[in-house]
Amino acid sequence: MKRVLALGVLAASFAFAGHPNTGCGLGYMIFKDNQDTLAKQVLAATTNGISGNQTFGITSGTLGCEKPTKIVANDKLKNFVRDNLDKIAMDAAKGDGESIKTLAKLLNVKDEKTFATKLQSNFDKIFVSDNVTYSEVIDNIATYAL
């Protein structure tokens, strides 16, 4: 009985994308088209847990996983935005500048011009007040400019 309960908890803990009960990963891919029974869902969840490949799937957006839409913790990014918030705001308002180029590199943005244009056109949504915090700015950039 304890094993069935443990497997159920394991299955629930892996529900990120893929199948709602088993989550994404190798087990999801193997049993993707046939998870209509409890036994097959337990096998899929167990395979996901044993293979330990969900991190890769989430990071790469493969194995039935979806890439997260929000920015992960990045100390360089946080420090840069915190230390250069006013300069970033001025450059975003004009749609160009060194701080925007640096910000694009820290965010792994491939098209800097489009990024700068989005920052400029969404300026009021990104810099919502004079008292906006750097963490709010980062979240708003992720929402409106990426």
PDB file of C-alpha atoms in Angstrom:
ATOM      1  CA  MET A   1       0.000   0.000   0.000  1.00  0.00           C
ATOM      2  CA  LYS A   2       2.847   2.386   0.838  1.00  0.00           C
ATOM      3  CA  ARG A   3       4.415   1.737  -2.578  1.00  0.00           C
ATOM      4  CA  VAL A   4       1.199   2.627  -4.405  1.00  0.00           C
ATOM      5  CA  LEU A   5       0.924   5.822  -2.351  1.00  0.00           C
ATOM      6  CA  ALA A   6       4.584   6.688  -3.013  1.00  0.00           C
ATOM      7  CA  LEU A   7       4.139   6.112  -6.741  1.00  0.00           C
ATOM      8  CA  GLY A   8       1.064   8.326  -6.728  1.00  0.00           C
ATOM      9  CA  VAL A   9       2.989  11.114  -5.010  1.00  0.00           C
ATOM     10  CA  LEU A  10       5.831  10.615  -7.503  1.00  0.00           C
ATOM     11  CA  ALA A  11       3.420  10.859 -10.407  1.00  0.00           C
ATOM     12  CA  ALA A  12       1.855  14.032  -9.055  1.00  0.00           C
ATOM     13  CA  SER A  13       5.231  15.654  -8.464  1.00  0.00           C
ATOM     14  CA  PHE A  14       6.197  15.416 -12.122  1.00  0.00           C
ATOM     15  CA  ALA A  15       3.173  17.138 -13.608  1.00  0.00           C
ATOM     16  CA  PHE A  16       4.791  20.122 -15.376  1.00  0.00           C
ATOM     17  CA  ALA A  17       3.555  19.619 -18.910  1.00  0.00           C
ATOM     18  CA  GLY A  18       3.036  16.484 -20.970  1.00  0.00           C
ATOM     19  CA  HIS A  19       0.311  14.355 -19.426  1.00  0.00           C
ATOM     20  CA  PRO A  20      -1.530  15.977 -16.496  1.00  0.00           C
ATOM     21  CA  ASN A  21      -0.784  13.044 -14.182  1.00  0.00           C
ATOM     22  CA  THR A  22       2.706  12.010 -15.243  1.00  0.00           C
ATOM     23  CA  GLY A  23       4.269  15.219 -16.471  1.00  0.00           C
ATOM     24  CA  CYS A  24       6.832  15.448 -19.215  1.00  0.00           C
ATOM     25  CA  GLY A  25       9.992  13.438 -19.805  1.00  0.00           C
ATOM     26  CA  LEU A  26      11.088  10.150 -21.265  1.00  0.00           C
ATOM     27  CA  GLY A  27       8.193   8.266 -19.640  1.00  0.00           C
ATOM     28  CA  TYR A  28       5.734  10.681 -21.218  1.00  0.00           C
ATOM     29  CA  MET A  29       7.320  10.148 -24.647  1.00  0.00           C
ATOM     30  CA  ILE A  30       7.346   6.336 -24.365  1.00  0.00           C
ATOM     31  CA  PHE A  31       3.743   6.103 -23.135  1.00  0.00           C
ATOM     32  CA  LYS A  32       2.443   9.302 -24.781  1.00  0.00           C
ATOM     33  CA  ASP A  33      -0.311   7.719 -26.854  1.00  0.00           C
ATOM     34  CA  ASN A  34      -1.370   5.163 -24.303  1.00  0.00           C
ATOM     35  CA  GLN A  35      -1.766   6.513 -20.763  1.00  0.00           C
ATOM     36  CA  ASP A  36      -5.370   5.486 -20.308  1.00  0.00           C
ATOM     37  CA  THR A  37      -4.793   3.140 -17.361  1.00  0.00           C
ATOM     38  CA  LEU A  38      -3.374   3.656 -13.904  1.00  0.00           C
ATOM     39  CA  ALA A  39      -0.633   1.113 -14.537  1.00  0.00           C
ATOM     40  CA  LYS A  40       0.605   2.902 -17.666  1.00  0.00           C
ATOM     41  CA  GLN A  41       0.536   6.280 -15.916  1.00  0.00           C
ATOM     42  CA  VAL A  42       2.536   4.823 -13.014  1.00  0.00           C
ATOM     43  CA  LEU A  43       5.037   3.351 -15.509  1.00  0.00           C
ATOM     44  CA  ALA A  44       5.347   6.697 -17.279  1.00  0.00           C
ATOM     45  CA  ALA A  45       5.867   8.581 -14.007  1.00  0.00           C
ATOM     46  CA  THR A  46       8.364   5.998 -12.767  1.00  0.00           C
ATOM     47  CA  THR A  47      10.291   6.166 -16.034  1.00  0.00           C
ATOM     48  CA  ASN A  48      10.347   9.961 -15.756  1.00  0.00           C
ATOM     49  CA  GLY A  49      11.706   9.725 -12.218  1.00  0.00           C
ATOM     50  CA  ILE A  50      14.309   7.069 -12.929  1.00  0.00           C
ATOM     51  CA  SER A  51      15.641   8.626 -16.123  1.00  0.00           C
ATOM     52  CA  GLY A  52      16.044  12.059 -14.510  1.00  0.00           C
ATOM     53  CA  ASN A  53      15.699  13.908 -17.812  1.00  0.00           C
ATOM     54  CA  GLN A  54      12.910  16.335 -17.012  1.00  0.00           C
ATOM     55  CA  THR A  55      15.345  19.159 -16.300  1.00  0.00           C
ATOM     56  CA  PHE A  56      16.751  18.766 -19.796  1.00  0.00           C
ATOM     57  CA  GLY A  57      13.246  18.591 -21.243  1.00  0.00           C
ATOM     58  CA  ILE A  58      12.096  21.715 -19.434  1.00  0.00           C
ATOM     59  CA  THR A  59      15.248  23.638 -20.356  1.00  0.00           C
ATOM     60  CA  SER A  60      15.161  22.620 -24.012  1.00  0.00           C
ATOM     61  CA  GLY A  61      11.394  22.461 -24.459  1.00  0.00           C
ATOM     62  CA  THR A  62      11.572  18.806 -25.571  1.00  0.00           C
ATOM     63  CA  LEU A  63      10.221  15.473 -24.272  1.00  0.00           C
ATOM     64  CA  GLY A  64       6.720  16.913 -24.012  1.00  0.00           C
ATOM     65  CA  CYS A  65       7.900  19.739 -21.712  1.00  0.00           C
ATOM     66  CA  GLU A  66       7.309  23.426 -22.199  1.00  0.00           C
ATOM     67  CA  LYS A  67       9.994  26.021 -21.627  1.00  0.00           C
ATOM     68  CA  PRO A  68       9.154  28.393 -18.791  1.00  0.00           C
ATOM     69  CA  THR A  69       8.090  31.821 -19.987  1.00  0.00           C
ATOM     70  CA  LYS A  70       9.532  33.796 -17.108  1.00  0.00           C
ATOM     71  CA  ILE A  71      13.215  34.599 -16.643  1.00  0.00           C
ATOM     72  CA  VAL A  72      15.122  32.373 -14.248  1.00  0.00           C
ATOM     73  CA  ALA A  73      17.172  33.903 -11.469  1.00  0.00           C
ATOM     74  CA  ASN A  74      20.185  35.587 -13.022  1.00  0.00           C
ATOM     75  CA  ASP A  75      22.444  37.507 -10.668  1.00  0.00           C
ATOM     76  CA  LYS A  76      24.255  39.377 -13.442  1.00  0.00           C
ATOM     77  CA  LEU A  77      20.935  40.515 -14.882  1.00  0.00           C
ATOM     78  CA  LYS A  78      19.550  41.567 -11.494  1.00  0.00           C
ATOM     79  CA  ASN A  79      22.722  43.446 -10.584  1.00  0.00           C
ATOM     80  CA  PHE A  80      22.902  45.191 -13.954  1.00  0.00           C
ATOM     81  CA  VAL A  81      19.279  46.328 -13.888  1.00  0.00           C
ATOM     82  CA  ARG A  82      19.517  47.411 -10.239  1.00  0.00           C
ATOM     83  CA  ASP A  83      22.708  49.418 -10.836  1.00  0.00           C
ATOM     84  CA  ASN A  84      21.600  50.945 -14.158  1.00  0.00           C
ATOM     85  CA  LEU A  85      17.850  51.379 -13.781  1.00  0.00           C
ATOM     86  CA  ASP A  86      17.828  55.080 -14.698  1.00  0.00           C
ATOM     87  CA  LYS A  87      20.115  54.584 -17.704  1.00  0.00           C
ATOM     88  CA  ILE A  88      17.995  51.628 -18.905  1.00  0.00           C
ATOM     89  CA  ALA A  89      14.864  53.777 -18.590  1.00  0.00           C
ATOM     90  CA  MET A  90      16.433  56.601 -20.629  1.00  0.00           C
ATOM     91  CA  ASP A  91      17.688  54.216 -23.323  1.00  0.00           C
ATOM     92  CA  ALA A  92      14.362  52.360 -23.433  1.00  0.00           C
ATOM     93  CA  ALA A  93      12.521  55.654 -23.891  1.00  0.00           C
ATOM     94  CA  LYS A  94      14.614  56.461 -26.970  1.00  0.00           C
ATOM     95  CA  GLY A  95      14.727  52.835 -28.198  1.00  0.00           C
ATOM     96  CA  ASP A  96      18.513  52.536 -28.341  1.00  0.00           C
ATOM     97  CA  GLY A  97      21.656  52.682 -26.232  1.00  0.00           C
ATOM     98  CA  GLU A  98      24.455  50.715 -24.636  1.00  0.00           C
ATOM     99  CA  SER A  99      22.367  49.647 -21.649  1.00  0.00           C
ATOM    100  CA  ILE A 100      19.778  48.119 -24.011  1.00  0.00           C
ATOM    101  CA  LYS A 101      22.523  46.231 -25.872  1.00  0.00           C
ATOM    102  CA  THR A 102      23.944  44.918 -22.599  1.00  0.00           C
ATOM    103  CA  LEU A 103      20.477  44.003 -21.361  1.00  0.00           C
ATOM    104  CA  ALA A 104      19.812  42.124 -24.601  1.00  0.00           C
ATOM    105  CA  LYS A 105      23.036  40.132 -24.155  1.00  0.00           C
ATOM    106  CA  LEU A 106      22.194  39.258 -20.550  1.00  0.00           C
ATOM    107  CA  LEU A 107      18.751  38.070 -21.685  1.00  0.00           C
ATOM    108  CA  ASN A 108      20.152  36.149 -24.696  1.00  0.00           C
ATOM    109  CA  VAL A 109      18.059  38.230 -27.073  1.00  0.00           C
ATOM    110  CA  LYS A 110      19.026  37.560 -30.675  1.00  0.00           C
ATOM    111  CA  ASP A 111      17.300  40.518 -32.337  1.00  0.00           C
ATOM    112  CA  GLU A 112      18.421  43.635 -30.442  1.00  0.00           C
ATOM    113  CA  LYS A 113      16.552  46.076 -32.700  1.00  0.00           C
ATOM    114  CA  THR A 114      13.196  44.369 -32.183  1.00  0.00           C
ATOM    115  CA  PHE A 115      13.927  44.132 -28.457  1.00  0.00           C
ATOM    116  CA  ALA A 116      14.725  47.857 -28.283  1.00  0.00           C
ATOM    117  CA  THR A 117      11.568  48.685 -30.231  1.00  0.00           C
ATOM    118  CA  LYS A 118       9.453  46.599 -27.838  1.00  0.00           C
ATOM    119  CA  LEU A 119      11.065  48.308 -24.852  1.00  0.00           C
ATOM    120  CA  GLN A 120      10.280  51.705 -26.343  1.00  0.00           C
ATOM    121  CA  SER A 121       6.706  50.907 -27.360  1.00  0.00           C
ATOM    122  CA  ASN A 122       5.938  49.311 -23.967  1.00  0.00           C
ATOM    123  CA  PHE A 123       7.837  51.844 -21.868  1.00  0.00           C
ATOM    124  CA  ASP A 124       4.792  52.778 -19.737  1.00  0.00           C
ATOM    125  CA  LYS A 125       4.073  49.110 -19.035  1.00  0.00           C
ATOM    126  CA  ILE A 126       7.681  48.353 -18.062  1.00  0.00           C
ATOM    127  CA  PHE A 127       8.474  51.479 -16.030  1.00  0.00           C
ATOM    128  CA  VAL A 128       5.074  51.772 -14.361  1.00  0.00           C
ATOM    129  CA  SER A 129       5.988  54.515 -11.881  1.00  0.00           C
ATOM    130  CA  ASP A 130       8.845  56.627 -10.576  1.00  0.00           C
ATOM    131  CA  ASN A 131       9.165  54.167  -7.699  1.00  0.00           C
ATOM    132  CA  VAL A 132       9.305  50.987  -9.786  1.00  0.00           C
ATOM    133  CA  THR A 133      11.778  48.412  -8.461  1.00  0.00           C
ATOM    134  CA  TYR A 134      14.384  46.675 -10.568  1.00  0.00           C
ATOM    135  CA  SER A 135      12.686  43.302 -10.030  1.00  0.00           C
ATOM    136  CA  GLU A 136       9.387  44.723 -11.315  1.00  0.00           C
ATOM    137  CA  VAL A 137      11.226  46.100 -14.349  1.00  0.00           C
ATOM    138  CA  ILE A 138      12.752  42.672 -15.064  1.00  0.00           C
ATOM    139  CA  ASP A 139       9.344  40.987 -14.782  1.00  0.00           C
ATOM    140  CA  ASN A 140       7.757  43.641 -16.990  1.00  0.00           C
ATOM    141  CA  ILE A 141      10.503  43.269 -19.604  1.00  0.00           C
ATOM    142  CA  ALA A 142       9.876  39.527 -19.640  1.00  0.00           C
ATOM    143  CA  THR A 143       6.152  40.148 -20.132  1.00  0.00           C
ATOM    144  CA  TYR A 144       6.207  42.968 -22.672  1.00  0.00           C
ATOM    145  CA  ALA A 145       9.549  42.872 -24.505  1.00  0.00           C
ATOM    146  CA  LEU A 146      10.615  39.232 -24.840  1.00  0.00           C
TER     147      LEU A 146
END
